[in-house]
Coordinates of C-alpha atoms in Angstrom, one line a residue:
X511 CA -54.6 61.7 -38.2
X512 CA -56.5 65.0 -38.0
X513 CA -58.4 65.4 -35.0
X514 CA -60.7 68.1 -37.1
X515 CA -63.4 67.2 -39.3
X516 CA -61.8 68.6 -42.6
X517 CA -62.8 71.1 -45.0
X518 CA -61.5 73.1 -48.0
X519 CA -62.0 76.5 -47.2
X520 CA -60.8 78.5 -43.7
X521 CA -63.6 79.4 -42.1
X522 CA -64.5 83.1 -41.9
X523 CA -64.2 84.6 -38.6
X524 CA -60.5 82.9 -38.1
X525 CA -58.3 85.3 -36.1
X526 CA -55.4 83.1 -36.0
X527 CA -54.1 79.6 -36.2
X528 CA -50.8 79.3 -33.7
X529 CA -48.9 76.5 -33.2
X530 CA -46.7 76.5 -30.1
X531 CA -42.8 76.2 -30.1
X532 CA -42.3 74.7 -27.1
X533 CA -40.0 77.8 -26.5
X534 CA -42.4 80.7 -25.8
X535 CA -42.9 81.6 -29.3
X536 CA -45.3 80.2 -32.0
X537 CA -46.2 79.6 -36.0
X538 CA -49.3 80.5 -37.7
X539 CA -50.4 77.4 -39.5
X540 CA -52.3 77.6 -42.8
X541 CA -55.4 76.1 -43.1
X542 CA -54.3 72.8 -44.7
X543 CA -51.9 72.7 -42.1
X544 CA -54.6 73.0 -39.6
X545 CA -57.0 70.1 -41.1
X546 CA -53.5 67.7 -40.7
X547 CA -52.3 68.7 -36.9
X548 CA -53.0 65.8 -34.4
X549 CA -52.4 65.7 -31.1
X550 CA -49.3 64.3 -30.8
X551 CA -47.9 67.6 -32.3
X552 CA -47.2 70.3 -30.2
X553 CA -49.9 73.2 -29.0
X554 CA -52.2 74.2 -31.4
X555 CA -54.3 77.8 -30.2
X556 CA -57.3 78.1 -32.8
X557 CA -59.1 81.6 -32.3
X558 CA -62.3 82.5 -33.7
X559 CA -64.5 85.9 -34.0
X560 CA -67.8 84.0 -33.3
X561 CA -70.2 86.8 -35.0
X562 CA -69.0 85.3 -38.0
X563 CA -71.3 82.0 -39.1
X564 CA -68.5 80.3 -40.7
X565 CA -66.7 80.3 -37.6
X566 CA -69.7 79.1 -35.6
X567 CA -70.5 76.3 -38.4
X568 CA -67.2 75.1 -37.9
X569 CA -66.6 74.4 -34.3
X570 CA -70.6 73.0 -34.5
X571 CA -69.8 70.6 -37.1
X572 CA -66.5 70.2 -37.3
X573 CA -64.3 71.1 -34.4
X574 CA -65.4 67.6 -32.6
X575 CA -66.6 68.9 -29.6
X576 CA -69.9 68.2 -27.8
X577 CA -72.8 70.2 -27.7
X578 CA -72.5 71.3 -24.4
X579 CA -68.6 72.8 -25.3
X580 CA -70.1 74.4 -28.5
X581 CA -73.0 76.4 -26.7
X582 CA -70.5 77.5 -24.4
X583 CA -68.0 78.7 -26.9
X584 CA -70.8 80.1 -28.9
X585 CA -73.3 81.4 -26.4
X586 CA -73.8 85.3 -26.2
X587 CA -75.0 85.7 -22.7
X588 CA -72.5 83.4 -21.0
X589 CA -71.6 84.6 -17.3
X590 CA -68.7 83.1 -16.0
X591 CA -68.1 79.6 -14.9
X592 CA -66.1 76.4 -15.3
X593 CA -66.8 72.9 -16.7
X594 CA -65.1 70.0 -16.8
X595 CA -65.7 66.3 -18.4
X596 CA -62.8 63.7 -17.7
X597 CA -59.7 66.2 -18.8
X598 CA -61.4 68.6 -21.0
X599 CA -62.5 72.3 -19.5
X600 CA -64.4 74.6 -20.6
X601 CA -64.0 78.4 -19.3
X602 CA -65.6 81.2 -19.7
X603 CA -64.2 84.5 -18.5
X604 CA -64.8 88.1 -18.8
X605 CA -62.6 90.9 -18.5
X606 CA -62.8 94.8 -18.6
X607 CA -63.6 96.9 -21.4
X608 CA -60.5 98.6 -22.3
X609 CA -61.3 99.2 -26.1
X610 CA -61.7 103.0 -27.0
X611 CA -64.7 104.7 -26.6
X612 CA -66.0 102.0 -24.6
X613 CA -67.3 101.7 -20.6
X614 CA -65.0 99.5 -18.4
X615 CA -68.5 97.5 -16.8
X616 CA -69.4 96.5 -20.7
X617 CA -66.8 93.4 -19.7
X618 CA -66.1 91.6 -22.6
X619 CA -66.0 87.8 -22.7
X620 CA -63.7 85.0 -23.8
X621 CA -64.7 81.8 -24.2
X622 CA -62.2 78.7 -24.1
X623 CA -62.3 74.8 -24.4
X624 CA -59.1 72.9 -24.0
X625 CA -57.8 69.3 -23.4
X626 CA -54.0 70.0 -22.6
X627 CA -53.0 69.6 -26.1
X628 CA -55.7 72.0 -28.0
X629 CA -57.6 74.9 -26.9
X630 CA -60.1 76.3 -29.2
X631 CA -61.7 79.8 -28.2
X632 CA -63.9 82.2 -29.0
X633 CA -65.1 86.1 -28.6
X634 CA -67.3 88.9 -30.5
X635 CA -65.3 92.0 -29.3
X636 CA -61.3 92.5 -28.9
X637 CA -60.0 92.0 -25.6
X638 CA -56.2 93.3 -25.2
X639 CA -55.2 90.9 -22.9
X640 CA -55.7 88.3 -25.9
X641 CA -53.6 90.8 -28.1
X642 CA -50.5 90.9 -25.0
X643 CA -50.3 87.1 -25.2
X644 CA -49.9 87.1 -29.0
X645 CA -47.6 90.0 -28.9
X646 CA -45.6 87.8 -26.0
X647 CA -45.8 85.0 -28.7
X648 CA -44.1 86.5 -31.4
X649 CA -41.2 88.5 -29.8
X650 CA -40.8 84.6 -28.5
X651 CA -41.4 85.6 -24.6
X652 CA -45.2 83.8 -24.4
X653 CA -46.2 80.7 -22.9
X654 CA -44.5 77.4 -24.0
X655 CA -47.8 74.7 -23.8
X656 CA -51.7 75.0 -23.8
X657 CA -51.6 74.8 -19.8
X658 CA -48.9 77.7 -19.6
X659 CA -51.5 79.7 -22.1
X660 CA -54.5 79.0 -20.2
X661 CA -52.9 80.5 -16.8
X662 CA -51.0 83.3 -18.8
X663 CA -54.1 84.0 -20.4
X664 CA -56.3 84.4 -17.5
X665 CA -53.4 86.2 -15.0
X666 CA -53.7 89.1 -17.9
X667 CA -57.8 89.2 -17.8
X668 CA -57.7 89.6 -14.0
X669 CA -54.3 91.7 -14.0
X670 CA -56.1 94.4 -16.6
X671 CA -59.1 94.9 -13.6
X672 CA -56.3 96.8 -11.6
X673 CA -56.2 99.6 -13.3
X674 CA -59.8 100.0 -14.1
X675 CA -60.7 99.5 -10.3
X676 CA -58.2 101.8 -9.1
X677 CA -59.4 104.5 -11.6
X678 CA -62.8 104.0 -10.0
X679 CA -61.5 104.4 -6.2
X680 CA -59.9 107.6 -7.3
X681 CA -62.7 109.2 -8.6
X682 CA -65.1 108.1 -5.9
X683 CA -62.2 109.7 -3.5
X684 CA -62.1 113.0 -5.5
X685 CA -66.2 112.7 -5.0
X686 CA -65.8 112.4 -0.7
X687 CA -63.0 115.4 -0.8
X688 CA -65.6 117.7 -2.8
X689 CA -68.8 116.9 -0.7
X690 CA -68.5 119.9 0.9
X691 CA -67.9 122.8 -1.6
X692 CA -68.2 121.0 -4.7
X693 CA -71.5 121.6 -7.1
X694 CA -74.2 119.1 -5.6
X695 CA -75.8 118.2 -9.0
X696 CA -72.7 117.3 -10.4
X697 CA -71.8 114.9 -7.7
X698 CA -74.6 113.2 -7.7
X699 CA -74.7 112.7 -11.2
X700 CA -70.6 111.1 -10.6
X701 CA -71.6 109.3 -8.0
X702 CA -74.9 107.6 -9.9
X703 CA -71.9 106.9 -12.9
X704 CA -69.8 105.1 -10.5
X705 CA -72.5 102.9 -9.0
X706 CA -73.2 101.9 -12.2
X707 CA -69.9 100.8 -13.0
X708 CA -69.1 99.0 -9.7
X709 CA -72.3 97.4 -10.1
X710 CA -71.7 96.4 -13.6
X711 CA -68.3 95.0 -12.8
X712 CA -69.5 93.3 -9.8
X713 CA -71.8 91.9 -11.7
X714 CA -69.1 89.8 -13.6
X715 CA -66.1 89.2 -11.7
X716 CA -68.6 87.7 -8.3
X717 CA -68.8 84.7 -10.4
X718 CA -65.2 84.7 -11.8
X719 CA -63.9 84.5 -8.3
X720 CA -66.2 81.0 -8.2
X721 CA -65.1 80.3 -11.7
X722 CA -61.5 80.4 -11.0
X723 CA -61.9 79.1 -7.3
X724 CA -63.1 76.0 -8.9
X725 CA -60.5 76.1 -11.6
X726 CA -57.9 75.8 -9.0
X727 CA -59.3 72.1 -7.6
X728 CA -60.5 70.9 -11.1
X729 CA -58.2 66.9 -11.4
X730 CA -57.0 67.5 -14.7
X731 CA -54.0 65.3 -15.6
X732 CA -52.8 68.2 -17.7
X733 CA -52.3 70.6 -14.4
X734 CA -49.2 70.1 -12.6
X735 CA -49.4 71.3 -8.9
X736 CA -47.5 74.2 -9.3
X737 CA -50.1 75.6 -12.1
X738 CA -52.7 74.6 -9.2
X739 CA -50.8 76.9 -7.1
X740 CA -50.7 80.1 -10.1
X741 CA -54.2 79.4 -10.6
X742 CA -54.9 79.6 -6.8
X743 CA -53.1 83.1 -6.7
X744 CA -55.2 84.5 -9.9
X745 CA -58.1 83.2 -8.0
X746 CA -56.8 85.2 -4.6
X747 CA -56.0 88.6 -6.5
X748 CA -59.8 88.4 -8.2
X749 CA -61.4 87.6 -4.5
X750 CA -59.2 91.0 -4.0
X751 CA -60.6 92.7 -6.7
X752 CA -64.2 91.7 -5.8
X753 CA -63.9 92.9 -1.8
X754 CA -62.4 96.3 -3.3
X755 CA -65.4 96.5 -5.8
X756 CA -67.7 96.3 -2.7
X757 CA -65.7 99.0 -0.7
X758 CA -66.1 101.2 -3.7
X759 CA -70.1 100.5 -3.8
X760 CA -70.3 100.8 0.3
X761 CA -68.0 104.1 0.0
X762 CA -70.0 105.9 -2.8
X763 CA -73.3 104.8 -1.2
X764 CA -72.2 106.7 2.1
X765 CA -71.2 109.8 -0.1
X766 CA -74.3 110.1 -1.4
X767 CA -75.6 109.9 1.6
X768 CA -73.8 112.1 2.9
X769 CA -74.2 114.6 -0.1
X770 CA -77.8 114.2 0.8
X771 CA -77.5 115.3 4.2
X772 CA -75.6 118.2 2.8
X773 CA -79.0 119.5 0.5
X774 CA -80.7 118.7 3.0
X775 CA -79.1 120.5 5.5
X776 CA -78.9 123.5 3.0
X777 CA -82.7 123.5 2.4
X778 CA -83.3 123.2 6.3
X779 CA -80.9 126.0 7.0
X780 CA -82.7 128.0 4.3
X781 CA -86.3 127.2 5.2
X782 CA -85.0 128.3 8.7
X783 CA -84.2 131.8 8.0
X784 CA -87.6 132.4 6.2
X785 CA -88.9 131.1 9.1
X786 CA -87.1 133.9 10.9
X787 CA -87.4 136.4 8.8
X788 CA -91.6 135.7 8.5
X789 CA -91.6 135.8 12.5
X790 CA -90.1 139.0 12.2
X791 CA -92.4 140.8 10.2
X792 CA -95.6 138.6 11.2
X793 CA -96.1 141.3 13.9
X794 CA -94.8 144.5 12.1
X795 CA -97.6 143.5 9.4
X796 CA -100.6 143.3 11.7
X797 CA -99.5 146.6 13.3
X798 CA -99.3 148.0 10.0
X799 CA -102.4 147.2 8.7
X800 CA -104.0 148.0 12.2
X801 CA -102.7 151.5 11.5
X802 CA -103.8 152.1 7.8
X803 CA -107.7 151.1 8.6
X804 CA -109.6 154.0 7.5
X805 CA -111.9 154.9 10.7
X806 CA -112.6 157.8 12.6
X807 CA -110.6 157.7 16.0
X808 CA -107.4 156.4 14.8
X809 CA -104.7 158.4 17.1
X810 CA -101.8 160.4 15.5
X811 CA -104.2 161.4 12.4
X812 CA -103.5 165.2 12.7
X813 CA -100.2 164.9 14.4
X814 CA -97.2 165.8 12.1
X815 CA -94.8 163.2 13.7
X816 CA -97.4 160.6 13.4
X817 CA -95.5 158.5 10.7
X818 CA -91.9 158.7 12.0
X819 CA -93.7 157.4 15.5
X820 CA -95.1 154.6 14.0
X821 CA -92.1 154.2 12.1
X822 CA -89.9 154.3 15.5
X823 CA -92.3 151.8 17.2
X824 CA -91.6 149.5 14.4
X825 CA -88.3 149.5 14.6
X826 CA -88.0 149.1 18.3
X827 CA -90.7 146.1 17.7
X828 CA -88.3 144.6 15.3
X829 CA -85.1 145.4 17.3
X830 CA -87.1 144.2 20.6
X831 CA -87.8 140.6 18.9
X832 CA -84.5 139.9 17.6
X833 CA -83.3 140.2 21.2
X834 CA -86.1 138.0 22.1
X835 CA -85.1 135.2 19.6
X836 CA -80.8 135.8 20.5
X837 CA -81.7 135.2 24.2
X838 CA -84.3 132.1 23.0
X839 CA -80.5 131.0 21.0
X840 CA -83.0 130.9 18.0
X841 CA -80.8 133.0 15.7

């Protein structure tokens, strides 16, 4: 007997029905096929684009699940995190942006219930780690039973971060080797970008590594020890991921300080050698202008080699000071 309530049409918003072999590969069921699987059959995978209504009528009203397991597989603004009920779970993951055009830290999330037997899931944007697994399933290299695709499944979301996180630490690297000569605006401006995306991945995988933590302990009869131990290791590598993501934020944080300093610095220097340079002619300017009052009196009037005096007092005035500020080690 059908565990599903049954209807005519497939719903839209379907992105496959696969059955498991047993054997690392899989069938796609129709939908008549689908209404008449039980659960003494073999792994049934039921995927659905929940942006679509049908699909979200369906698994309300007719997938059997309770209210809490539908707002979780149909919830937009899930983070992640892990619940269980006797030896149903459902998980809700998220994993890096790899589709094109789009940012890495805009994670996109899967959503999953399963009972050992049947695992019913849920997303509104393509995640590739979804498409590897199907890909696995067809050339007959996947996972053999709904616990071997729920490990498989969530290895691949973590695994995908690697890349993504090591693409950031390179570029946050290339940012602390051009501190020095490279064009201050334009560093700043990398460095806000990759804040932004260490803080937006953060902001995801800090309760993944709980999610999965949990996962690892969760008593389901359907987990044998040694998926307890694969799950423990995805949990491990995402703690790994997380402590490299705050390295990454602690790194650029002191690069932009440090870029800081450097403007600063700059302006200092800069402000310093007007400084200088006012000192300098301070004096020359009140002699100057003591010499061009218009007065009776004013010595060197009707002496030809008036001007190149006063010129020669100047420059020994100027030449006099800059030894001044050398010996003062102000220059």
């Amino acid at each position: 007997m059908s565990r599903f309530v049954t209807t005519d049409k497939e719903p839209e918003g379907l992105i496959h029905a696969l059955l498991l072999d047993g054997n690392g590969g899989s069938r796609k069921l129709s939908w008549q096929e689908v209404n008449q699987w039980d659960e003494s059959g073999s792994g049934l995978w039921l995927h659905f684009d929940y942006s679509h209504q049908q699909a979200c009528d369906w698994i309300k009203r007719c997938s059997g699940l309770n209210e809490i397991a539908v707002d979780g597989l149909l919830n937009s603004e899930n983070r992640p995190h892990v619940l269980t009920r006797v030896n149903n779970l459902l998980l809700i993951l998220r994993g890096v942006n790899l589709n094109p055009g789009s940012n890495p830290e805009d994670m996109v999330s899967v959503r999953l219930w399963t009972n050992g037997k049947i695992l019913i899931s849920s997303r509104k944007r393509m995640l590739l780690s979804t498409q590897d697994i199907v890909a696995n399933l067809n050339e007959n290299a996947g996972p053999a039973t709904i616990p071997a695709l729920l490990i498989e499944w969530t290895d691949r979301i973590v695994a995908r971060m690697n890349d993504t996180i090591n693409v950031i630490e390179d570029s946050v690297l290339g940012v602390e080797e051009n501190i020095l000569d490279g064009d201050a605006k334009q560093l700043r401006s990398q460095l806000l970008r990759l804040r932004q995306q260490s803080i937006g991945i953060r902001r995801y995988i800090a309760p993944q590594r709980e999610a999965l933590n949990r996962l690892a302990v969760e008593q389901l009869a359907w987990l044998s020890d040694v998926d307890r131990l694969a799950l423990r290791s995805i949990a491990d590598r995402q703690i790994r991921y997380v402590e490299d993501i705050d390295t990454i934020k602690e790194r650029a944080s002191m690069a932009q300080e440090e870029l800081l300093s450097r403007i600063s610095e700059q302006l200092n220097n800069r402000s310093y050698v007007l400084t200088v340079i006012a000192a300098i002619f301070l004096p020359l300017g009140f002699f100057t202008g003591l010499m061009g009052i218009n007065v009776g009196g004013m010595p060197g009037v009707e002496n030809s080699m008036g001007f190149w005096i006063v010129v020669a007092i100047c420059f020994g005035g100027t030449a006099l000071l800059a030894v001044f500020l050398s010996w003062k080690k102000w220059l």
